[in-house]
Amino acid sequence: MKKTFALVVLLMPVGCSDAKSVGYYKAHAAERGRRLDACVAYADFSRDCRNVRQSEFDLNGTPAHDGVAITK
């Protein structure tokens, strides 16, 4: 149990460190498209995927919060 906990703690920062910002994805259309395709294909809701979704929503004028569209 202690080994599993230590492994999870060690891996947590690695998964969070590669997230690019919403602004980054707004400025890099080709990378935004590739990453969005991968996020949709793998049903990924990581911080990076939420950011790429949010950038797409912002550019399309779709109301959204944290990468999730807001519907009425």
Short mmCIF file of the C-alpha atoms (twelve columns), coordinates in Angstrom:
data_MODEL
# 
_entry.id   MODEL 
# 
loop_
_atom_site.group_PDB 
_atom_site.id 
_atom_site.type_symbol 
_atom_site.label_atom_id 
_atom_site.label_alt_id 
_atom_site.label_comp_id 
_atom_site.label_asym_id 
_atom_site.label_seq_id 
_atom_site.Cartn_x 
_atom_site.Cartn_y 
_atom_site.Cartn_z 
_atom_site.pdbx_PDB_model_num 
ATOM 1  C CA . MET A 1  0.000   0.000  0.000   1 
ATOM 2  C CA . LYS A 2  2.810   2.422  0.847   1 
ATOM 3  C CA . LYS A 3  4.531   1.720  -2.482  1 
ATOM 4  C CA . THR A 4  1.350   2.445  -4.420  1 
ATOM 5  C CA . PHE A 5  0.786   5.707  -2.569  1 
ATOM 6  C CA . ALA A 6  4.378   6.797  -3.182  1 
ATOM 7  C CA . LEU A 7  4.063   6.018  -6.890  1 
ATOM 8  C CA . VAL A 8  0.847   8.031  -7.210  1 
ATOM 9  C CA . VAL A 9  2.395   10.991 -5.400  1 
ATOM 10 C CA . LEU A 10 5.445   10.875 -7.655  1 
ATOM 11 C CA . LEU A 11 3.395   10.758 -10.858 1 
ATOM 12 C CA . MET A 12 0.874   13.464 -10.003 1 
ATOM 13 C CA . PRO A 13 3.110   16.480 -10.816 1 
ATOM 14 C CA . VAL A 14 4.135   14.932 -14.130 1 
ATOM 15 C CA . GLY A 15 0.556   14.771 -15.416 1 
ATOM 16 C CA . CYS A 16 -0.173  18.388 -14.527 1 
ATOM 17 C CA . SER A 17 3.010   20.030 -15.746 1 
ATOM 18 C CA . ASP A 18 2.426   19.664 -19.490 1 
ATOM 19 C CA . ALA A 19 -0.891  21.547 -19.671 1 
ATOM 20 C CA . LYS A 20 -0.795  24.499 -22.039 1 
ATOM 21 C CA . SER A 21 -2.928  27.576 -21.412 1 
ATOM 22 C CA . VAL A 22 -6.137  28.574 -23.156 1 
ATOM 23 C CA . GLY A 23 -4.267  31.558 -24.599 1 
ATOM 24 C CA . TYR A 24 -1.588  29.280 -26.018 1 
ATOM 25 C CA . TYR A 25 -4.143  27.173 -27.851 1 
ATOM 26 C CA . LYS A 26 -5.923  30.274 -29.162 1 
ATOM 27 C CA . ALA A 27 -2.638  31.404 -30.717 1 
ATOM 28 C CA . HIS A 28 -1.639  28.018 -32.201 1 
ATOM 29 C CA . ALA A 29 -4.446  26.819 -34.482 1 
ATOM 30 C CA . ALA A 30 -2.717  23.737 -35.910 1 
ATOM 31 C CA . GLU A 31 -1.716  22.405 -32.515 1 
ATOM 32 C CA . ARG A 32 -5.167  23.246 -31.136 1 
ATOM 33 C CA . GLY A 33 -6.792  21.155 -33.865 1 
ATOM 34 C CA . ARG A 34 -4.503  18.159 -33.346 1 
ATOM 35 C CA . ARG A 35 -4.859  18.233 -29.585 1 
ATOM 36 C CA . LEU A 36 -8.623  18.704 -29.708 1 
ATOM 37 C CA . ASP A 37 -8.939  15.684 -32.010 1 
ATOM 38 C CA . ALA A 38 -6.889  13.569 -29.591 1 
ATOM 39 C CA . CYS A 39 -8.879  14.764 -26.569 1 
ATOM 40 C CA . VAL A 40 -12.176 13.916 -28.244 1 
ATOM 41 C CA . ALA A 41 -10.937 10.539 -29.528 1 
ATOM 42 C CA . TYR A 42 -9.791  9.433  -26.076 1 
ATOM 43 C CA . ALA A 43 -12.558 11.170 -24.063 1 
ATOM 44 C CA . ASP A 44 -9.779  12.934 -22.169 1 
ATOM 45 C CA . PHE A 45 -10.773 15.582 -19.611 1 
ATOM 46 C CA . SER A 46 -7.294  16.428 -18.327 1 
ATOM 47 C CA . ARG A 47 -6.410  20.065 -17.605 1 
ATOM 48 C CA . ASP A 48 -4.755  20.336 -21.028 1 
ATOM 49 C CA . CYS A 49 -7.857  19.002 -22.792 1 
ATOM 50 C CA . ARG A 50 -10.144 21.311 -20.848 1 
ATOM 51 C CA . ASN A 51 -7.918  24.221 -21.913 1 
ATOM 52 C CA . VAL A 52 -7.965  23.239 -25.577 1 
ATOM 53 C CA . ARG A 53 -11.746 22.814 -25.478 1 
ATOM 54 C CA . GLN A 54 -12.150 26.184 -23.754 1 
ATOM 55 C CA . SER A 55 -10.007 27.890 -26.403 1 
ATOM 56 C CA . GLU A 56 -12.173 26.394 -29.157 1 
ATOM 57 C CA . PHE A 57 -15.370 27.487 -27.404 1 
ATOM 58 C CA . ASP A 58 -13.987 31.009 -26.890 1 
ATOM 59 C CA . LEU A 59 -12.981 31.349 -30.536 1 
ATOM 60 C CA . ASN A 60 -16.393 30.114 -31.701 1 
ATOM 61 C CA . GLY A 61 -18.280 32.367 -29.277 1 
ATOM 62 C CA . THR A 62 -19.800 29.435 -27.404 1 
ATOM 63 C CA . PRO A 63 -20.492 30.131 -23.716 1 
ATOM 64 C CA . ALA A 64 -18.341 27.741 -21.692 1 
ATOM 65 C CA . HIS A 65 -16.586 27.345 -18.381 1 
ATOM 66 C CA . ASP A 66 -13.484 25.203 -17.793 1 
ATOM 67 C CA . GLY A 67 -13.831 23.484 -21.160 1 
ATOM 68 C CA . VAL A 68 -17.510 22.592 -20.794 1 
ATOM 69 C CA . ALA A 69 -20.187 24.325 -22.870 1 
ATOM 70 C CA . ILE A 70 -22.877 26.129 -20.905 1 
ATOM 71 C CA . THR A 71 -26.403 25.487 -22.126 1 
ATOM 72 C CA . LYS A 72 -29.596 27.174 -21.048 1 
# 
